[in-house]
Amino acid sequence: MSRRRKKLPQESITCEIESLSHEGRGVSQKDGKTLFVEGALPGETVTARYVNSRRSYDELAVEEVLTQHPQRIEPDCQFSKLCGGCSMQHVDLGFQINHKESVLLDHLRHFGDLKPEQVVPPLVGAGRGYRTKARLGVRYVAKRDEALVGFRERYSNFLTAIDECPILIESVGGRIPELKALIRSLSGYQRIPQIEVAAGDDVCALVIRHMDPLTEDDLQKLIAFSEQTGLAIYLQPKGPDTVAKLWPKDGQELLSYQLSDYDLTMQFHPMDFTQVNRDINRRMLAQALEWLQPQAGETILDLFCGLGNFTLPIARTAAHVVGVEGSEDMVRRGYANAELNGVSNVEFHAADLHLPLAPVNEAKHAWLRTYDKVLLDPPRSGAEELAKQMTRFGAKRIVYVSCNPATLARDAGILAAQGYKLIKAGVMDMFPHTAHVESMALFEKA
Ligand SMILES: C[S@@+](CC[C@H](N)C(=O)[O-])C[C@H]1O[C@@H](n2cnc3c(N)ncnc32)[C@H](O)[C@@H]1O
């Protein structure tokens, strides 16, 4: 059955904005229906046009701000009204992070019936050039005879025609026109759907997905681009395991970032998970270690450990650290990073941490044992199964790093029911100008 889209009212309307929704949209009411107004702030009067209509709410986008919030600013990005990459460019960073803190506290109260004993000050950093990891869409638009490179527009599947991206690492965000021209110059310019960006401290990589084989001429153009810009070029003809480095031909497939406070060099492949914002990552690690307080004689469990971003810093102090992660590739990367840095008091295991845990501590689940402390950093879906069984690890202290306050709050409620008290919580501005909320919570058992 085809569902016909409801016809939207064509005239713009005037809205009084009462509050801000969790994802950063102004909330208003009209004829008993809730309106979510993109780009509007509490206390403002705006004119807005309809972009979507649902049974219980309508979605609108600001056209004109008639009375403005004192923290409204001119967006740093000229494309912010159209581009779906950011949603909060119109308000200063202080307001953004305070809003994220209230989102966290609301969720904890709402879903977990919890209030942290202490709310710690947010970790904040630069609002520009912070993003070291991104998937850029590519699409050829015949009408413009141009290959667009960027993020999707809001409320559509089209790519936004951008010339720069201020939040992206400067070596890529400042080179969008060159990147568009490069793609357009390749023979298969209509069959290149995406470019992954992944930056280490010294080298930034572009992973170009191409559906058709590249010609010798294409390869020469890509190599010349790499030589001119210093960007490393990787090619991806099929799935993620087909990614191979084209240039520079230095035999170095991996990128790296330094964690100098712990005398660590962390290597990663451009397709690996890494924290998006390097500066906030370093400060997040410092805070996590301060809260966890690893001691010389302790054994610590690091769940969803990835390439060892928390595991290895903790291992600099603790007696032994066990990292558990879903991806076998990341387990290998964790071991490789441990070896590279001469860290021998760690072990890594692969396990699907969303499945119920084995009922008994069998030898084949060697990591299922007791620990002094636990750190966990799950994906957006959270760690419900683990939270339900947390007591089996016998830990006195848990540090939970979260990229989704809703699942953190749910899991915090489960932990609280097992006697873990929520001591502290706070937000970190890992993704300025977007509505993403990264946070950290400390739990302790008496
Ligand atoms: C938010 S990342 C954190 C990674 C790491 N702690 C870091 O700081 O780089 C979440 C990690 O969970 C892993 N993961 C996702 N789903 C999983 C699952 N079901 N079981 C185990 N690990 C999973 C991902 O591979 C990823 O490395």
mmCIF file of N, CA and C in Angstrom, residues 218-282:
data_model
loop_
_atom_site.group_PDB
_atom_site.id
_atom_site.type_symbol
_atom_site.label_atom_id
_atom_site.label_comp_id
_atom_site.label_asym_id
_atom_site.label_seq_id
_atom_site.Cartn_x
_atom_site.Cartn_y
_atom_site.Cartn_z
ATOM 1 N N ASP A 218 42.914 7.845 -13.896
ATOM 2 C CA ASP A 218 42.288 8.161 -12.600
ATOM 3 C C ASP A 218 43.323 8.048 -11.476
ATOM 4 N N LEU A 219 44.069 6.947 -11.528
ATOM 5 C CA LEU A 219 45.038 6.709 -10.447
ATOM 6 C C LEU A 219 46.069 7.837 -10.415
ATOM 7 N N GLN A 220 46.512 8.278 -11.592
ATOM 8 C CA GLN A 220 47.499 9.364 -11.654
ATOM 9 C C GLN A 220 46.916 10.655 -11.068
ATOM 10 N N LYS A 221 45.639 10.900 -11.332
ATOM 11 C CA LYS A 221 44.994 12.117 -10.790
ATOM 12 C C LYS A 221 44.907 12.040 -9.266
ATOM 13 N N LEU A 222 44.581 10.861 -8.781
ATOM 14 C CA LEU A 222 44.469 10.686 -7.319
ATOM 15 C C LEU A 222 45.840 10.846 -6.658
ATOM 16 N N ILE A 223 46.851 10.303 -7.314
ATOM 17 C CA ILE A 223 48.212 10.411 -6.755
ATOM 18 C C ILE A 223 48.660 11.882 -6.756
ATOM 19 N N ALA A 224 48.371 12.576 -7.849
ATOM 20 C CA ALA A 224 48.762 13.997 -7.923
ATOM 21 C C ALA A 224 48.043 14.792 -6.821
ATOM 22 N N PHE A 225 46.770 14.467 -6.567
ATOM 23 C CA PHE A 225 45.998 15.148 -5.520
ATOM 24 C C PHE A 225 46.633 14.892 -4.154
ATOM 25 N N SER A 226 47.013 13.646 -3.935
ATOM 26 C CA SER A 226 47.646 13.285 -2.668
ATOM 27 C C SER A 226 48.962 14.043 -2.485
ATOM 28 N N GLU A 227 49.742 14.132 -3.557
ATOM 29 C CA GLU A 227 51.038 14.828 -3.485
ATOM 30 C C GLU A 227 50.835 16.319 -3.203
ATOM 31 N N GLN A 228 49.823 16.897 -3.850
ATOM 32 C CA GLN A 228 49.568 18.346 -3.673
ATOM 33 C C GLN A 228 49.076 18.667 -2.274
ATOM 34 N N THR A 229 48.209 17.819 -1.738
ATOM 35 C CA THR A 229 47.495 18.171 -0.510
ATOM 36 C C THR A 229 48.078 17.527 0.745
ATOM 37 N N GLY A 230 48.871 16.477 0.565
ATOM 38 C CA GLY A 230 49.377 15.742 1.734
ATOM 39 C C GLY A 230 48.348 14.778 2.305
ATOM 40 N N LEU A 231 47.167 14.677 1.673
ATOM 41 C CA LEU A 231 46.148 13.731 2.162
ATOM 42 C C LEU A 231 46.490 12.335 1.640
ATOM 43 N N ALA A 232 46.390 11.338 2.500
ATOM 44 C CA ALA A 232 46.638 9.959 2.058
ATOM 45 C C ALA A 232 45.378 9.447 1.370
ATOM 46 N N ILE A 233 45.548 8.718 0.280
ATOM 47 C CA ILE A 233 44.386 8.211 -0.459
ATOM 48 C C ILE A 233 44.314 6.691 -0.329
ATOM 49 N N TYR A 234 43.142 6.232 0.111
ATOM 50 C CA TYR A 234 42.840 4.803 0.164
ATOM 51 C C TYR A 234 41.686 4.567 -0.808
ATOM 52 N N LEU A 235 41.649 3.373 -1.389
ATOM 53 C CA LEU A 235 40.570 3.039 -2.324
ATOM 54 C C LEU A 235 39.744 1.900 -1.765
ATOM 55 N N GLN A 236 38.439 1.976 -2.021
ATOM 56 C CA GLN A 236 37.548 0.908 -1.568
ATOM 57 C C GLN A 236 36.670 0.458 -2.739
ATOM 58 N N PRO A 237 37.095 -0.615 -3.467
ATOM 59 C CA PRO A 237 36.301 -1.052 -4.618
ATOM 60 C C PRO A 237 35.018 -1.783 -4.227
ATOM 61 N N LYS A 238 35.043 -2.470 -3.062
ATOM 62 C CA LYS A 238 33.829 -3.223 -2.659
ATOM 63 C C LYS A 238 33.552 -2.980 -1.166
ATOM 64 N N GLY A 239 33.390 -4.076 -0.388
ATOM 65 C CA GLY A 239 33.081 -3.912 1.040
ATOM 66 C C GLY A 239 34.262 -3.332 1.820
ATOM 67 N N PRO A 240 34.042 -3.072 3.131
ATOM 68 C CA PRO A 240 35.090 -2.427 3.950
ATOM 69 C C PRO A 240 36.411 -3.205 3.994
ATOM 70 N N ASP A 241 36.356 -4.539 3.801
ATOM 71 C CA ASP A 241 37.621 -5.291 3.865
ATOM 72 C C ASP A 241 38.433 -5.188 2.569
ATOM 73 N N THR A 242 37.927 -4.451 1.568
ATOM 74 C CA THR A 242 38.704 -4.281 0.328
ATOM 75 C C THR A 242 39.498 -2.974 0.334
ATOM 76 N N VAL A 243 39.436 -2.225 1.443
ATOM 77 C CA VAL A 243 40.136 -0.931 1.492
ATOM 78 C C VAL A 243 41.652 -1.153 1.422
ATOM 79 N N ALA A 244 42.306 -0.435 0.499
ATOM 80 C CA ALA A 244 43.772 -0.532 0.395
ATOM 81 C C ALA A 244 44.335 0.851 0.110
ATOM 82 N N LYS A 245 45.525 1.070 0.618
ATOM 83 C CA LYS A 245 46.121 2.401 0.453
ATOM 84 C C LYS A 245 46.705 2.546 -0.946
ATOM 85 N N LEU A 246 46.387 3.670 -1.581
ATOM 86 C CA LEU A 246 46.962 3.953 -2.902
ATOM 87 C C LEU A 246 48.227 4.789 -2.762
ATOM 88 N N TRP A 247 48.127 5.867 -1.953
ATOM 89 C CA TRP A 247 49.246 6.827 -1.892
ATOM 90 C C TRP A 247 49.264 7.551 -0.566
ATOM 91 N N PRO A 248 50.390 7.925 0.002
ATOM 92 C CA PRO A 248 51.747 7.621 -0.459
ATOM 93 C C PRO A 248 52.082 6.142 -0.282
ATOM 94 N N LYS A 249 52.956 5.650 -1.124
ATOM 95 C CA LYS A 249 53.349 4.244 -1.071
ATOM 96 C C LYS A 249 54.483 4.122 -0.063
ATOM 97 N N ASP A 250 54.129 4.173 1.206
ATOM 98 C CA ASP A 250 55.175 4.140 2.230
ATOM 99 C C ASP A 250 55.065 2.895 3.097
ATOM 100 N N GLY A 251 54.149 1.991 2.706
ATOM 101 C CA GLY A 251 54.008 0.743 3.467
ATOM 102 C C GLY A 251 53.324 0.947 4.809
ATOM 103 N N GLN A 252 52.887 2.168 5.075
ATOM 104 C CA GLN A 252 52.277 2.470 6.379
ATOM 105 C C GLN A 252 50.751 2.567 6.195
ATOM 106 N N GLU A 253 50.038 1.479 6.481
ATOM 107 C CA GLU A 253 48.584 1.455 6.266
ATOM 108 C C GLU A 253 47.840 2.176 7.395
ATOM 109 N N LEU A 254 48.478 2.284 8.556
ATOM 110 C CA LEU A 254 47.768 2.781 9.737
ATOM 111 C C LEU A 254 48.060 4.249 10.004
ATOM 112 N N LEU A 255 47.094 4.896 10.625
ATOM 113 C CA LEU A 255 47.251 6.269 11.104
ATOM 114 C C LEU A 255 47.528 6.186 12.597
ATOM 115 N N SER A 256 47.807 7.324 13.215
ATOM 116 C CA SER A 256 48.036 7.244 14.669
ATOM 117 C C SER A 256 47.696 8.549 15.364
ATOM 118 N N TYR A 257 47.405 8.440 16.660
ATOM 119 C CA TYR A 257 47.300 9.633 17.514
ATOM 120 C C TYR A 257 48.068 9.366 18.806
ATOM 121 N N GLN A 258 48.553 10.452 19.359
ATOM 122 C CA GLN A 258 49.359 10.354 20.579
ATOM 123 C C GLN A 258 48.485 10.568 21.805
ATOM 124 N N LEU A 259 48.757 9.791 22.835
ATOM 125 C CA LEU A 259 48.198 10.079 24.163
ATOM 126 C C LEU A 259 49.410 10.326 25.048
ATOM 127 N N SER A 260 49.966 11.546 24.935
ATOM 128 C CA SER A 260 51.283 11.782 25.522
ATOM 129 C C SER A 260 51.259 11.735 27.050
ATOM 130 N N ASP A 261 50.095 11.999 27.668
ATOM 131 C CA ASP A 261 50.031 11.916 29.139
ATOM 132 C C ASP A 261 50.345 10.507 29.627
ATOM 133 N N TYR A 262 50.162 9.533 28.747
ATOM 134 C CA TYR A 262 50.401 8.132 29.139
ATOM 135 C C TYR A 262 51.542 7.535 28.318
ATOM 136 N N ASP A 263 52.255 8.404 27.567
ATOM 137 C CA ASP A 263 53.358 7.961 26.721
ATOM 138 C C ASP A 263 52.904 6.843 25.769
ATOM 139 N N LEU A 264 51.773 7.091 25.085
ATOM 140 C CA LEU A 264 51.207 6.070 24.198
ATOM 141 C C LEU A 264 51.038 6.619 22.786
ATOM 142 N N THR A 265 51.324 5.768 21.816
ATOM 143 C CA THR A 265 50.964 6.048 20.425
ATOM 144 C C THR A 265 49.904 5.038 20.037
ATOM 145 N N MET A 266 48.741 5.522 19.627
ATOM 146 C CA MET A 266 47.634 4.627 19.284
ATOM 147 C C MET A 266 47.517 4.566 17.763
ATOM 148 N N GLN A 267 47.690 3.364 17.219
ATOM 149 C CA GLN A 267 47.561 3.213 15.770
ATOM 150 C C GLN A 267 46.166 2.710 15.412
ATOM 151 N N PHE A 268 45.690 3.157 14.262
ATOM 152 C CA PHE A 268 44.366 2.705 13.813
ATOM 153 C C PHE A 268 44.280 2.732 12.293
ATOM 154 N N HIS A 269 43.375 1.923 11.780
ATOM 155 C CA HIS A 269 43.095 1.906 10.349
ATOM 156 C C HIS A 269 42.013 2.948 10.086
ATOM 157 N N PRO A 270 42.007 3.590 8.891
ATOM 158 C CA PRO A 270 40.988 4.618 8.642
ATOM 159 C C PRO A 270 39.550 4.131 8.824
ATOM 160 N N MET A 271 39.299 2.823 8.702
ATOM 161 C CA MET A 271 37.921 2.337 8.850
ATOM 162 C C MET A 271 37.601 1.926 10.293
ATOM 163 N N ASP A 272 38.569 1.999 11.197
ATOM 164 C CA ASP A 272 38.324 1.641 12.602
ATOM 165 C C ASP A 272 37.490 2.705 13.303
ATOM 166 N N PHE A 273 36.817 2.295 14.382
ATOM 167 C CA PHE A 273 36.186 3.295 15.244
ATOM 168 C C PHE A 273 37.277 4.058 15.992
ATOM 169 N N THR A 274 37.207 5.382 15.920
ATOM 170 C CA THR A 274 38.032 6.212 16.820
ATOM 171 C C THR A 274 37.146 7.358 17.304
ATOM 172 N N GLN A 275 37.470 7.894 18.440
ATOM 173 C CA GLN A 275 36.711 9.036 18.960
ATOM 174 C C GLN A 275 36.893 10.206 17.992
ATOM 175 N N VAL A 276 35.789 10.896 17.702
ATOM 176 C CA VAL A 276 35.758 11.911 16.642
ATOM 177 C C VAL A 276 36.608 13.153 16.965
ATOM 178 N N ASN A 277 36.618 13.527 18.232
ATOM 179 C CA ASN A 277 37.191 14.814 18.631
ATOM 180 C C ASN A 277 38.417 14.536 19.505
ATOM 181 N N ARG A 278 39.583 14.739 18.907
ATOM 182 C CA ARG A 278 40.827 14.308 19.564
ATOM 183 C C ARG A 278 41.097 15.054 20.874
ATOM 184 N N ASP A 279 40.842 16.360 20.882
ATOM 185 C CA ASP A 279 41.107 17.157 22.079
ATOM 186 C C ASP A 279 40.181 16.703 23.218
ATOM 187 N N ILE A 280 38.879 16.548 22.911
ATOM 188 C CA ILE A 280 37.942 16.115 23.957
ATOM 189 C C ILE A 280 38.261 14.682 24.364
ATOM 190 N N ASN A 281 38.707 13.849 23.430
ATOM 191 C CA ASN A 281 39.078 12.473 23.790
ATOM 192 C C ASN A 281 40.162 12.479 24.862
ATOM 193 N N ARG A 282 41.181 13.329 24.669
ATOM 194 C CA ARG A 282 42.279 13.353 25.652
ATOM 195 C C ARG A 282 41.760 13.803 27.012
#
